[in-house]
Amino acid sequence: MKNKVILVTGGSSGIGFSICNKLADTGYIVYGTSRNSRNESHNGYKLVNLDVEDETSIIKCIENIIEKEGRIDVIINNAGLGIMGAVEDCSDAEIAKAFNVNVFGLVRVTRTVLPYMRAQKSGLIINIASIAGHMGLPYRGFYSASKAAVHRITESLRLEVRNFGVKACIIDPGDFNTNISNNRVVSNNILKGSVYADETKRIEAMINSEINKSLDAEIIGNLVLKILNTPEPKTYYRIGKISQKLSVKIRTVFGADLFEKILRKFYKLP
Ligand SMILES: NC(=O)c1ccc[n+]([C@@H]2O[C@H](COP(=O)([O-])OP(=O)(O)OC[C@H]3O[C@@H](n4cnc5c(N)ncnc54)[C@H](OP(=O)(O)O)[C@@H]3O)[C@@H](O)[C@H]2O)c1
């Protein structure tokens, strides 16, 4: 059914931008969001205003779409950001920012849209988490934790909303070449001479270089198309380089301690 109405949070850049383009090209009615939109048409989809940190803007955006289209069939919770810093270094405010966007923002959008989906007895919620949510990555503990929270919340949500005809699933991307490195929260303590400063900077440079030569986000649009045409979506869809997808399996099969050795070797940690 191509006339499905789809809302993608964070439709201005990176993965969200690619998903919006792919779905609009395929003929879906697509609304992407940005905190800085002037509610304009954008490559065949509408880019509308929404800040996942601001409940009022979420309600306004969703009510406007319902008023115009009469329904929202699919929500893709994609808006998010990275956070870089040692566990000891990150301040409450820095951690809160990451969780407010990546976790509470996703929950705010989901609970605003769900009453409409329950009333229409159908709907699909696709949450963009990360392969990083399956493991504690060095100097990215709070990013990993925020994405692990998305995993658990989505698993629970699936069980709760199925009875209302609503489905939910998770896309776990590996590294994709987007603006995520530029938009990342980096702990201020690194500038203040923290004992972790050198290692954090070294690993940040490593991650940025990996992201710069990683995959194009276009393929995530293809995965979303596949999910839209699946009657019973799986809980998890992993997408990325084979090594990144396999890492989750390796950790499950061989356990956290052996996996930690692999991480230490990869990141050149003692
Ligand atoms: N790139 C990767 O390697 C990778 C890997 C795994 C998971 N992910 C996840 O994929 C998602 C998209 O990331 P990306 O790589 O495409 O990053 P990106 O290029 O930096 O795009 C981030 C998007 O999120 C939106 N956004 C940020 N804060 C927001 C807020 N408070 N309210 C509403 N929208 C907000 C931005 O829109 P505006 O700034 O216009 O508001 C932008 O469209 C994130 O959840 C990220 O964690 C990315």
mmCIF file of C-alpha atoms in Angstrom, residues 52-261:
data_model
loop_
_atom_site.group_PDB
_atom_site.id
_atom_site.type_symbol
_atom_site.label_atom_id
_atom_site.label_comp_id
_atom_site.label_asym_id
_atom_site.label_seq_id
_atom_site.Cartn_x
_atom_site.Cartn_y
_atom_site.Cartn_z
ATOM 1 C CA VAL A 52 12.249 15.456 20.103
ATOM 2 C CA GLU A 53 13.313 17.325 23.265
ATOM 3 C CA ASP A 54 10.187 19.498 23.118
ATOM 4 C CA GLU A 55 6.879 17.722 23.755
ATOM 5 C CA THR A 56 4.825 20.673 22.481
ATOM 6 C CA SER A 57 6.582 20.603 19.108
ATOM 7 C CA ILE A 58 5.980 16.833 18.846
ATOM 8 C CA ILE A 59 2.251 17.163 19.573
ATOM 9 C CA LYS A 60 1.916 20.063 17.138
ATOM 10 C CA CYS A 61 3.725 18.183 14.355
ATOM 11 C CA ILE A 62 1.710 14.992 14.779
ATOM 12 C CA GLU A 63 -1.635 16.820 15.088
ATOM 13 C CA ASN A 64 -0.849 18.753 11.884
ATOM 14 C CA ILE A 65 -0.144 15.539 9.966
ATOM 15 C CA ILE A 66 -3.292 13.862 11.312
ATOM 16 C CA GLU A 67 -5.338 16.939 10.358
ATOM 17 C CA LYS A 68 -3.931 16.887 6.830
ATOM 18 C CA GLU A 69 -3.689 13.144 6.103
ATOM 19 C CA GLY A 70 -6.161 11.647 8.588
ATOM 20 C CA ARG A 71 -3.649 9.014 9.753
ATOM 21 C CA ILE A 72 -0.038 8.100 10.442
ATOM 22 C CA ASP A 73 0.750 4.527 9.397
ATOM 23 C CA VAL A 74 4.454 4.341 10.163
ATOM 24 C CA ILE A 75 6.767 6.211 12.467
ATOM 25 C CA ILE A 76 10.528 5.899 12.096
ATOM 26 C CA ASN A 77 12.242 7.132 15.249
ATOM 27 C CA ASN A 78 15.599 8.080 13.794
ATOM 28 C CA ALA A 79 16.564 11.443 15.361
ATOM 29 C CA GLY A 80 19.614 10.904 17.501
ATOM 30 C CA LEU A 81 23.147 11.912 18.323
ATOM 31 C CA GLY A 82 26.428 10.469 19.515
ATOM 32 C CA ILE A 83 28.180 11.142 22.800
ATOM 33 C CA MET A 84 31.908 10.708 23.358
ATOM 34 C CA GLY A 85 33.660 10.696 26.707
ATOM 35 C CA ALA A 86 34.899 8.372 29.443
ATOM 36 C CA VAL A 87 32.329 7.183 31.969
ATOM 37 C CA GLU A 88 34.156 9.211 34.672
ATOM 38 C CA ASP A 89 34.342 12.316 32.475
ATOM 39 C CA CYS A 90 30.805 12.807 31.158
ATOM 40 C CA SER A 91 28.763 15.300 33.175
ATOM 41 C CA ASP A 92 25.126 14.820 34.158
ATOM 42 C CA ALA A 93 24.169 17.465 31.589
ATOM 43 C CA GLU A 94 26.072 15.711 28.777
ATOM 44 C CA ILE A 95 24.592 12.305 29.628
ATOM 45 C CA ALA A 96 21.121 13.842 29.984
ATOM 46 C CA LYS A 97 21.397 15.459 26.533
ATOM 47 C CA ALA A 98 22.193 12.109 24.874
ATOM 48 C CA PHE A 99 19.419 10.271 26.703
ATOM 49 C CA ASN A 100 16.933 13.098 26.202
ATOM 50 C CA VAL A 101 17.323 12.872 22.425
ATOM 51 C CA ASN A 102 18.092 9.163 21.871
ATOM 52 C CA VAL A 103 15.758 7.638 24.475
ATOM 53 C CA PHE A 104 13.215 10.048 25.984
ATOM 54 C CA GLY A 105 12.718 11.790 22.626
ATOM 55 C CA LEU A 106 11.905 8.488 20.956
ATOM 56 C CA VAL A 107 9.493 7.645 23.791
ATOM 57 C CA ARG A 108 7.791 11.068 23.563
ATOM 58 C CA VAL A 109 7.187 10.673 19.823
ATOM 59 C CA THR A 110 6.016 7.067 20.236
ATOM 60 C CA ARG A 111 3.478 7.817 22.962
ATOM 61 C CA THR A 112 2.094 10.791 21.011
ATOM 62 C CA VAL A 113 1.517 8.733 17.884
ATOM 63 C CA LEU A 114 0.261 5.528 19.547
ATOM 64 C CA PRO A 115 -3.296 6.678 20.400
ATOM 65 C CA TYR A 116 -3.850 7.356 16.671
ATOM 66 C CA MET A 117 -2.391 3.978 15.698
ATOM 67 C CA ARG A 118 -4.455 2.167 18.341
ATOM 68 C CA ALA A 119 -7.615 3.925 17.123
ATOM 69 C CA GLN A 120 -6.949 2.905 13.503
ATOM 70 C CA LYS A 121 -5.964 -0.615 14.746
ATOM 71 C CA SER A 122 -2.775 -0.601 12.711
ATOM 72 C CA GLY A 123 0.637 0.954 12.687
ATOM 73 C CA LEU A 124 4.335 0.259 12.540
ATOM 74 C CA ILE A 125 7.038 1.797 14.719
ATOM 75 C CA ILE A 126 10.621 1.414 13.493
ATOM 76 C CA ASN A 127 13.249 2.489 16.004
ATOM 77 C CA ILE A 128 16.760 3.251 14.797
ATOM 78 C CA ALA A 129 19.132 1.995 17.495
ATOM 79 C CA SER A 130 22.703 0.825 16.802
ATOM 80 C CA ILE A 131 24.927 -2.237 16.805
ATOM 81 C CA ALA A 132 26.718 -0.260 19.563
ATOM 82 C CA GLY A 133 23.678 -0.944 21.768
ATOM 83 C CA HIS A 134 24.759 -4.592 22.047
ATOM 84 C CA MET A 135 28.125 -3.791 23.649
ATOM 85 C CA GLY A 136 29.840 -1.221 25.862
ATOM 86 C CA LEU A 137 32.228 0.632 23.554
ATOM 87 C CA PRO A 138 35.225 2.472 25.034
ATOM 88 C CA TYR A 139 34.633 6.219 25.562
ATOM 89 C CA ARG A 140 31.123 5.763 24.169
ATOM 90 C CA GLY A 141 29.516 4.066 27.158
ATOM 91 C CA PHE A 142 26.574 6.457 27.301
ATOM 92 C CA TYR A 143 25.909 6.139 23.567
ATOM 93 C CA SER A 144 25.930 2.340 23.888
ATOM 94 C CA ALA A 145 23.678 2.620 26.963
ATOM 95 C CA SER A 146 21.194 4.913 25.213
ATOM 96 C CA LYS A 147 20.898 2.492 22.277
ATOM 97 C CA ALA A 148 20.638 -0.521 24.624
ATOM 98 C CA ALA A 149 17.728 1.331 26.272
ATOM 99 C CA VAL A 150 16.084 1.644 22.838
ATOM 100 C CA HIS A 151 16.487 -2.133 22.398
ATOM 101 C CA ARG A 152 14.806 -2.992 25.704
ATOM 102 C CA ILE A 153 12.032 -0.396 25.302
ATOM 103 C CA THR A 154 11.206 -1.640 21.791
ATOM 104 C CA GLU A 155 11.176 -5.289 22.895
ATOM 105 C CA SER A 156 8.643 -4.379 25.626
ATOM 106 C CA LEU A 157 6.619 -2.154 23.302
ATOM 107 C CA ARG A 158 6.237 -4.968 20.749
ATOM 108 C CA LEU A 159 4.633 -7.174 23.395
ATOM 109 C CA GLU A 160 2.307 -4.422 24.590
ATOM 110 C CA VAL A 161 0.960 -3.024 21.311
ATOM 111 C CA ARG A 162 0.539 -6.200 19.242
ATOM 112 C CA ASN A 163 -2.956 -6.640 20.627
ATOM 113 C CA PHE A 164 -3.913 -3.262 19.119
ATOM 114 C CA GLY A 165 -2.665 -4.195 15.650
ATOM 115 C CA VAL A 166 0.502 -2.130 16.071
ATOM 116 C CA LYS A 167 3.958 -3.563 15.323
ATOM 117 C CA ALA A 168 7.389 -2.387 16.350
ATOM 118 C CA CYS A 169 10.916 -3.303 15.346
ATOM 119 C CA ILE A 170 14.519 -2.178 15.607
ATOM 120 C CA ILE A 171 17.062 -1.307 12.929
ATOM 121 C CA ASP A 172 20.623 -1.581 14.198
ATOM 122 C CA PRO A 173 23.020 0.185 11.828
ATOM 123 C CA GLY A 174 26.779 -0.323 11.954
ATOM 124 C CA ASP A 175 28.889 2.645 10.792
ATOM 125 C CA PHE A 176 27.356 4.851 8.076
ATOM 126 C CA ASN A 177 28.824 7.914 6.461
ATOM 127 C CA THR A 178 26.614 10.731 7.846
ATOM 128 C CA ASN A 179 27.021 13.924 9.870
ATOM 129 C CA ILE A 180 27.007 12.013 13.156
ATOM 130 C CA SER A 181 30.664 12.876 13.917
ATOM 131 C CA ASN A 182 30.009 16.623 13.563
ATOM 132 C CA ASN A 183 26.882 16.534 15.739
ATOM 133 C CA ARG A 184 28.286 14.390 18.551
ATOM 134 C CA VAL A 185 28.330 15.627 22.170
ATOM 135 C CA VAL A 186 31.968 15.491 23.302
ATOM 136 C CA SER A 187 32.651 15.660 27.016
ATOM 137 C CA ASN A 188 33.931 19.047 28.120
ATOM 138 C CA ASN A 189 36.352 17.415 30.552
ATOM 139 C CA ILE A 190 38.551 16.468 27.605
ATOM 140 C CA LEU A 191 39.341 20.163 27.159
ATOM 141 C CA LYS A 192 40.073 20.490 30.865
ATOM 142 C CA GLY A 193 42.996 18.057 30.824
ATOM 143 C CA SER A 194 41.191 14.919 31.977
ATOM 144 C CA VAL A 195 43.344 11.809 32.467
ATOM 145 C CA TYR A 196 41.268 10.236 29.686
ATOM 146 C CA ALA A 197 41.724 13.142 27.244
ATOM 147 C CA ASP A 198 44.434 11.626 25.021
ATOM 148 C CA GLU A 199 42.767 8.234 24.738
ATOM 149 C CA THR A 200 39.346 9.770 24.092
ATOM 150 C CA LYS A 201 40.793 11.935 21.314
ATOM 151 C CA ARG A 202 42.693 8.997 19.812
ATOM 152 C CA ILE A 203 39.581 6.830 19.730
ATOM 153 C CA GLU A 204 37.391 9.670 18.492
ATOM 154 C CA ALA A 205 39.794 10.164 15.558
ATOM 155 C CA MET A 206 39.669 6.425 14.889
ATOM 156 C CA ILE A 207 35.850 6.392 14.897
ATOM 157 C CA ASN A 208 35.609 9.474 12.675
ATOM 158 C CA SER A 209 37.967 7.954 10.141
ATOM 159 C CA GLU A 210 35.946 4.678 10.192
ATOM 160 C CA ILE A 211 32.714 6.645 9.673
ATOM 161 C CA ASN A 212 34.201 8.671 6.800
ATOM 162 C CA LYS A 213 35.015 5.521 4.879
ATOM 163 C CA SER A 214 31.884 3.595 5.889
ATOM 164 C CA LEU A 215 28.768 2.674 3.924
ATOM 165 C CA ASP A 216 26.312 5.018 2.235
ATOM 166 C CA ALA A 217 23.057 5.358 4.197
ATOM 167 C CA GLU A 218 21.049 4.720 1.022
ATOM 168 C CA ILE A 219 20.950 0.981 1.762
ATOM 169 C CA ILE A 220 19.029 1.637 4.983
ATOM 170 C CA GLY A 221 16.213 3.062 2.834
ATOM 171 C CA ASN A 222 16.082 -0.270 0.991
ATOM 172 C CA LEU A 223 15.874 -2.135 4.292
ATOM 173 C CA VAL A 224 12.995 0.079 5.429
ATOM 174 C CA LEU A 225 11.172 -0.684 2.159
ATOM 175 C CA LYS A 226 11.627 -4.392 2.840
ATOM 176 C CA ILE A 227 10.262 -4.033 6.391
ATOM 177 C CA LEU A 228 7.234 -2.062 5.128
ATOM 178 C CA ASN A 229 6.389 -5.034 2.925
ATOM 179 C CA THR A 230 6.849 -7.631 5.678
ATOM 180 C CA PRO A 231 3.613 -8.706 7.398
ATOM 181 C CA GLU A 232 5.380 -9.692 10.652
ATOM 182 C CA PRO A 233 8.591 -7.677 11.075
ATOM 183 C CA LYS A 234 11.363 -9.327 13.109
ATOM 184 C CA THR A 235 12.496 -7.692 16.344
ATOM 185 C CA TYR A 236 15.995 -6.805 15.060
ATOM 186 C CA TYR A 237 17.350 -5.862 11.653
ATOM 187 C CA ARG A 238 21.132 -5.386 11.588
ATOM 188 C CA ILE A 239 22.696 -3.514 8.699
ATOM 189 C CA GLY A 240 26.329 -2.638 8.060
ATOM 190 C CA LYS A 241 29.665 -4.209 7.253
ATOM 191 C CA ILE A 242 29.766 -7.985 7.772
ATOM 192 C CA SER A 243 32.336 -7.623 10.584
ATOM 193 C CA GLN A 244 30.047 -5.240 12.483
ATOM 194 C CA LYS A 245 26.953 -7.409 12.026
ATOM 195 C CA LEU A 246 28.944 -10.503 13.082
ATOM 196 C CA SER A 247 30.231 -8.783 16.234
ATOM 197 C CA VAL A 248 26.827 -9.199 17.906
ATOM 198 C CA LYS A 249 26.795 -12.932 17.130
ATOM 199 C CA ILE A 250 30.403 -13.367 18.280
ATOM 200 C CA ARG A 251 29.592 -11.708 21.612
ATOM 201 C CA THR A 252 26.501 -13.899 22.074
ATOM 202 C CA VAL A 253 28.281 -17.139 21.196
ATOM 203 C CA PHE A 254 31.666 -16.561 22.876
ATOM 204 C CA GLY A 255 30.620 -14.336 25.786
ATOM 205 C CA ALA A 256 31.453 -10.850 27.053
ATOM 206 C CA ASP A 257 35.003 -11.604 28.231
ATOM 207 C CA LEU A 258 36.319 -13.009 24.984
ATOM 208 C CA PHE A 259 34.554 -10.235 23.122
ATOM 209 C CA GLU A 260 36.262 -7.670 25.369
ATOM 210 C CA LYS A 261 39.645 -9.048 24.265
#
